[in-house]
Amino acid sequence: MTDYTTVSIPKDLADRVDETIEGTSFSSTSDLVRFLLRSIVIQHEQSGGLTESEFEEIAEQLQDLGYLD
């Protein structure tokens, strides 16, 4: 069995995510967050670590999508 923990995000961001995932294969904000975090971790593991520029690129992409302020 998998253990879970809670991650808090601002309500307005959660609302924007809910709107964004409408019509996608993601059924909840949690699904999308798990997907994004898993993708980042896998990229980190495969490359032996994220460089500062790679991290900034990911952060910029998330900001462009409205997930970061």
mmCIF file of N, CA and C in Angstrom:
data_model
loop_
_atom_site.group_PDB
_atom_site.id
_atom_site.type_symbol
_atom_site.label_atom_id
_atom_site.label_comp_id
_atom_site.label_asym_id
_atom_site.label_seq_id
_atom_site.Cartn_x
_atom_site.Cartn_y
_atom_site.Cartn_z
ATOM 1 N N MET A 1 0.843 -1.181 0.000
ATOM 2 C CA MET A 1 0.000 0.000 0.000
ATOM 3 C C MET A 1 0.888 1.244 0.000
ATOM 4 N N THR A 2 0.502 2.248 -0.747
ATOM 5 C CA THR A 2 1.261 3.491 -0.847
ATOM 6 C C THR A 2 0.787 4.475 0.208
ATOM 7 N N ASP A 3 1.739 5.063 0.919
ATOM 8 C CA ASP A 3 1.420 6.124 1.865
ATOM 9 C C ASP A 3 1.377 7.448 1.124
ATOM 10 N N TYR A 4 0.553 8.362 1.585
ATOM 11 C CA TYR A 4 0.420 9.672 0.958
ATOM 12 C C TYR A 4 0.652 10.768 1.983
ATOM 13 N N THR A 5 0.990 11.939 1.484
ATOM 14 C CA THR A 5 1.127 13.131 2.301
ATOM 15 C C THR A 5 0.360 14.258 1.620
ATOM 16 N N THR A 6 0.125 15.324 2.327
ATOM 17 C CA THR A 6 -0.627 16.448 1.778
ATOM 18 C C THR A 6 0.316 17.577 1.401
ATOM 19 N N VAL A 7 0.070 18.159 0.240
ATOM 20 C CA VAL A 7 0.810 19.331 -0.209
ATOM 21 C C VAL A 7 -0.213 20.442 -0.371
ATOM 22 N N SER A 8 0.061 21.584 0.204
ATOM 23 C CA SER A 8 -0.874 22.705 0.143
ATOM 24 C C SER A 8 -0.498 23.654 -0.979
ATOM 25 N N ILE A 9 -1.519 24.069 -1.739
ATOM 26 C CA ILE A 9 -1.343 25.103 -2.743
ATOM 27 C C ILE A 9 -2.468 26.105 -2.553
ATOM 28 N N PRO A 10 -2.262 27.342 -2.973
ATOM 29 C CA PRO A 10 -3.316 28.348 -2.805
ATOM 30 C C PRO A 10 -4.598 27.938 -3.540
ATOM 31 N N LYS A 11 -5.722 28.275 -2.964
ATOM 32 C CA LYS A 11 -7.020 27.911 -3.530
ATOM 33 C C LYS A 11 -7.186 28.443 -4.944
ATOM 34 N N ASP A 12 -6.746 29.683 -5.201
ATOM 35 C CA ASP A 12 -6.900 30.225 -6.550
ATOM 36 C C ASP A 12 -6.090 29.429 -7.568
ATOM 37 N N LEU A 13 -4.942 28.918 -7.165
ATOM 38 C CA LEU A 13 -4.144 28.085 -8.054
ATOM 39 C C LEU A 13 -4.851 26.751 -8.291
ATOM 40 N N ALA A 14 -5.398 26.171 -7.247
ATOM 41 C CA ALA A 14 -6.134 24.915 -7.384
ATOM 42 C C ALA A 14 -7.315 25.086 -8.333
ATOM 43 N N ASP A 15 -7.992 26.216 -8.247
ATOM 44 C CA ASP A 15 -9.120 26.494 -9.143
ATOM 45 C C ASP A 15 -8.646 26.591 -10.589
ATOM 46 N N ARG A 16 -7.511 27.249 -10.796
ATOM 47 C CA ARG A 16 -6.960 27.378 -12.151
ATOM 48 C C ARG A 16 -6.541 26.020 -12.696
ATOM 49 N N VAL A 17 -5.982 25.175 -11.835
ATOM 50 C CA VAL A 17 -5.601 23.833 -12.259
ATOM 51 C C VAL A 17 -6.848 23.035 -12.637
ATOM 52 N N ASP A 18 -7.893 23.134 -11.828
ATOM 53 C CA ASP A 18 -9.141 22.432 -12.135
ATOM 54 C C ASP A 18 -9.668 22.824 -13.512
ATOM 55 N N GLU A 19 -9.613 24.110 -13.828
ATOM 56 C CA GLU A 19 -10.057 24.580 -15.142
ATOM 57 C C GLU A 19 -9.144 24.031 -16.241
ATOM 58 N N THR A 20 -7.844 24.002 -15.962
ATOM 59 C CA THR A 20 -6.857 23.559 -16.945
ATOM 60 C C THR A 20 -7.014 22.082 -17.285
ATOM 61 N N ILE A 21 -7.339 21.261 -16.301
ATOM 62 C CA ILE A 21 -7.392 19.816 -16.541
ATOM 63 C C ILE A 21 -8.721 19.338 -17.111
ATOM 64 N N GLU A 22 -9.695 20.245 -17.205
ATOM 65 C CA GLU A 22 -10.972 19.848 -17.806
ATOM 66 C C GLU A 22 -10.721 19.319 -19.206
ATOM 67 N N GLY A 23 -11.290 18.166 -19.495
ATOM 68 C CA GLY A 23 -11.152 17.571 -20.816
ATOM 69 C C GLY A 23 -9.842 16.834 -21.041
ATOM 70 N N THR A 24 -9.046 16.681 -19.990
ATOM 71 C CA THR A 24 -7.787 15.939 -20.105
ATOM 72 C C THR A 24 -7.925 14.602 -19.390
ATOM 73 N N SER A 25 -6.869 13.836 -19.398
ATOM 74 C CA SER A 25 -6.885 12.540 -18.716
ATOM 75 C C SER A 25 -6.665 12.684 -17.208
ATOM 76 N N PHE A 26 -6.350 13.913 -16.744
ATOM 77 C CA PHE A 26 -6.162 14.131 -15.313
ATOM 78 C C PHE A 26 -7.528 14.295 -14.659
ATOM 79 N N SER A 27 -7.770 13.517 -13.622
ATOM 80 C CA SER A 27 -9.074 13.569 -12.967
ATOM 81 C C SER A 27 -9.095 14.497 -11.761
ATOM 82 N N SER A 28 -7.926 14.989 -11.360
ATOM 83 C CA SER A 28 -7.870 15.875 -10.193
ATOM 84 C C SER A 28 -6.576 16.674 -10.201
ATOM 85 N N THR A 29 -6.560 17.697 -9.366
ATOM 86 C CA THR A 29 -5.336 18.483 -9.175
ATOM 87 C C THR A 29 -4.211 17.577 -8.694
ATOM 88 N N SER A 30 -4.524 16.668 -7.798
ATOM 89 C CA SER A 30 -3.508 15.741 -7.278
ATOM 90 C C SER A 30 -2.893 14.910 -8.394
ATOM 91 N N ASP A 31 -3.713 14.444 -9.342
ATOM 92 C CA ASP A 31 -3.183 13.671 -10.472
ATOM 93 C C ASP A 31 -2.162 14.481 -11.253
ATOM 94 N N LEU A 32 -2.490 15.733 -11.539
ATOM 95 C CA LEU A 32 -1.582 16.579 -12.305
ATOM 96 C C LEU A 32 -0.301 16.859 -11.517
ATOM 97 N N VAL A 33 -0.418 17.174 -10.249
ATOM 98 C CA VAL A 33 0.760 17.467 -9.432
ATOM 99 C C VAL A 33 1.659 16.237 -9.341
ATOM 100 N N ARG A 34 1.070 15.059 -9.141
ATOM 101 C CA ARG A 34 1.870 13.830 -9.108
ATOM 102 C C ARG A 34 2.605 13.634 -10.430
ATOM 103 N N PHE A 35 1.911 13.860 -11.553
ATOM 104 C CA PHE A 35 2.522 13.716 -12.869
ATOM 105 C C PHE A 35 3.694 14.679 -13.033
ATOM 106 N N LEU A 36 3.483 15.943 -12.694
ATOM 107 C CA LEU A 36 4.539 16.944 -12.847
ATOM 108 C C LEU A 36 5.739 16.633 -11.963
ATOM 109 N N LEU A 37 5.488 16.304 -10.713
ATOM 110 C CA LEU A 37 6.594 16.016 -9.802
ATOM 111 C C LEU A 37 7.335 14.753 -10.217
ATOM 112 N N ARG A 38 6.586 13.735 -10.615
ATOM 113 C CA ARG A 38 7.212 12.497 -11.076
ATOM 114 C C ARG A 38 8.099 12.783 -12.294
ATOM 115 N N SER A 39 7.608 13.594 -13.217
ATOM 116 C CA SER A 39 8.378 13.937 -14.418
ATOM 117 C C SER A 39 9.677 14.645 -14.056
ATOM 118 N N ILE A 40 9.598 15.582 -13.132
ATOM 119 C CA ILE A 40 10.794 16.321 -12.707
ATOM 120 C C ILE A 40 11.786 15.393 -12.025
ATOM 121 N N VAL A 41 11.290 14.522 -11.152
ATOM 122 C CA VAL A 41 12.173 13.597 -10.434
ATOM 123 C C VAL A 41 12.837 12.621 -11.402
ATOM 124 N N ILE A 42 12.068 12.093 -12.355
ATOM 125 C CA ILE A 42 12.636 11.167 -13.342
ATOM 126 C C ILE A 42 13.705 11.867 -14.165
ATOM 127 N N GLN A 43 13.431 13.094 -14.606
ATOM 128 C CA GLN A 43 14.417 13.847 -15.375
ATOM 129 C C GLN A 43 15.678 14.053 -14.543
ATOM 130 N N HIS A 44 15.495 14.366 -13.283
ATOM 131 C CA HIS A 44 16.632 14.574 -12.375
ATOM 132 C C HIS A 44 17.443 13.293 -12.239
ATOM 133 N N GLU A 45 16.778 12.175 -12.033
ATOM 134 C CA GLU A 45 17.473 10.900 -11.849
ATOM 135 C C GLU A 45 18.220 10.473 -13.115
ATOM 136 N N GLN A 46 17.609 10.680 -14.268
ATOM 137 C CA GLN A 46 18.226 10.258 -15.521
ATOM 138 C C GLN A 46 19.431 11.109 -15.890
ATOM 139 N N SER A 47 19.382 12.363 -15.532
ATOM 140 C CA SER A 47 20.484 13.249 -15.918
ATOM 141 C C SER A 47 21.559 13.348 -14.843
ATOM 142 N N GLY A 48 21.338 12.692 -13.727
ATOM 143 C CA GLY A 48 22.308 12.765 -12.645
ATOM 144 C C GLY A 48 22.183 14.042 -11.839
ATOM 145 N N GLY A 49 21.111 14.759 -12.032
ATOM 146 C CA GLY A 49 20.860 15.999 -11.299
ATOM 147 C C GLY A 49 20.485 17.110 -12.250
ATOM 148 N N LEU A 50 19.631 17.975 -11.807
ATOM 149 C CA LEU A 50 19.222 19.116 -12.616
ATOM 150 C C LEU A 50 20.228 20.242 -12.447
ATOM 151 N N THR A 51 20.596 20.844 -13.554
ATOM 152 C CA THR A 51 21.427 22.030 -13.460
ATOM 153 C C THR A 51 20.532 23.203 -13.072
ATOM 154 N N GLU A 52 21.141 24.270 -12.670
ATOM 155 C CA GLU A 52 20.379 25.468 -12.309
ATOM 156 C C GLU A 52 19.554 25.947 -13.503
ATOM 157 N N SER A 53 20.132 25.903 -14.694
ATOM 158 C CA SER A 53 19.407 26.364 -15.878
ATOM 159 C C SER A 53 18.233 25.446 -16.215
ATOM 160 N N GLU A 54 18.399 24.135 -16.014
ATOM 161 C CA GLU A 54 17.287 23.197 -16.248
ATOM 162 C C GLU A 54 16.162 23.458 -15.255
ATOM 163 N N PHE A 55 16.533 23.674 -13.992
ATOM 164 C CA PHE A 55 15.530 23.966 -12.976
ATOM 165 C C PHE A 55 14.791 25.254 -13.322
ATOM 166 N N GLU A 56 15.534 26.272 -13.740
ATOM 167 C CA GLU A 56 14.920 27.552 -14.100
ATOM 168 C C GLU A 56 13.999 27.386 -15.310
ATOM 169 N N GLU A 57 14.388 26.540 -16.266
ATOM 170 C CA GLU A 57 13.554 26.295 -17.438
ATOM 171 C C GLU A 57 12.236 25.625 -17.038
ATOM 172 N N ILE A 58 12.307 24.647 -16.157
ATOM 173 C CA ILE A 58 11.094 23.982 -15.674
ATOM 174 C C ILE A 58 10.220 24.985 -14.935
ATOM 175 N N ALA A 59 10.828 25.782 -14.066
ATOM 176 C CA ALA A 59 10.071 26.785 -13.314
ATOM 177 C C ALA A 59 9.420 27.788 -14.257
ATOM 178 N N GLU A 60 10.126 28.187 -15.302
ATOM 179 C CA GLU A 60 9.569 29.137 -16.268
ATOM 180 C C GLU A 60 8.390 28.524 -17.021
ATOM 181 N N GLN A 61 8.522 27.261 -17.397
ATOM 182 C CA GLN A 61 7.424 26.583 -18.080
ATOM 183 C C GLN A 61 6.197 26.490 -17.177
ATOM 184 N N LEU A 62 6.412 26.145 -15.907
ATOM 185 C CA LEU A 62 5.297 26.071 -14.967
ATOM 186 C C LEU A 62 4.680 27.451 -14.746
ATOM 187 N N GLN A 63 5.514 28.476 -14.712
ATOM 188 C CA GLN A 63 5.008 29.841 -14.561
ATOM 189 C C GLN A 63 4.185 30.237 -15.786
ATOM 190 N N ASP A 64 4.670 29.918 -16.967
ATOM 191 C CA ASP A 64 3.939 30.221 -18.191
ATOM 192 C C ASP A 64 2.578 29.530 -18.229
ATOM 193 N N LEU A 65 2.512 28.349 -17.621
ATOM 194 C CA LEU A 65 1.251 27.608 -17.556
ATOM 195 C C LEU A 65 0.347 28.108 -16.430
ATOM 196 N N GLY A 66 0.881 28.999 -15.590
ATOM 197 C CA GLY A 66 0.082 29.564 -14.523
ATOM 198 C C GLY A 66 0.169 28.823 -13.207
ATOM 199 N N TYR A 67 1.106 27.884 -13.106
ATOM 200 C CA TYR A 67 1.221 27.086 -11.885
ATOM 201 C C TYR A 67 2.137 27.729 -10.845
ATOM 202 N N LEU A 68 2.934 28.693 -11.262
ATOM 203 C CA LEU A 68 3.803 29.417 -10.337
ATOM 204 C C LEU A 68 3.581 30.913 -10.535
ATOM 205 N N ASP A 69 3.657 31.652 -9.453
ATOM 206 C CA ASP A 69 3.540 33.104 -9.537
ATOM 207 C C ASP A 69 4.886 33.747 -9.715
#
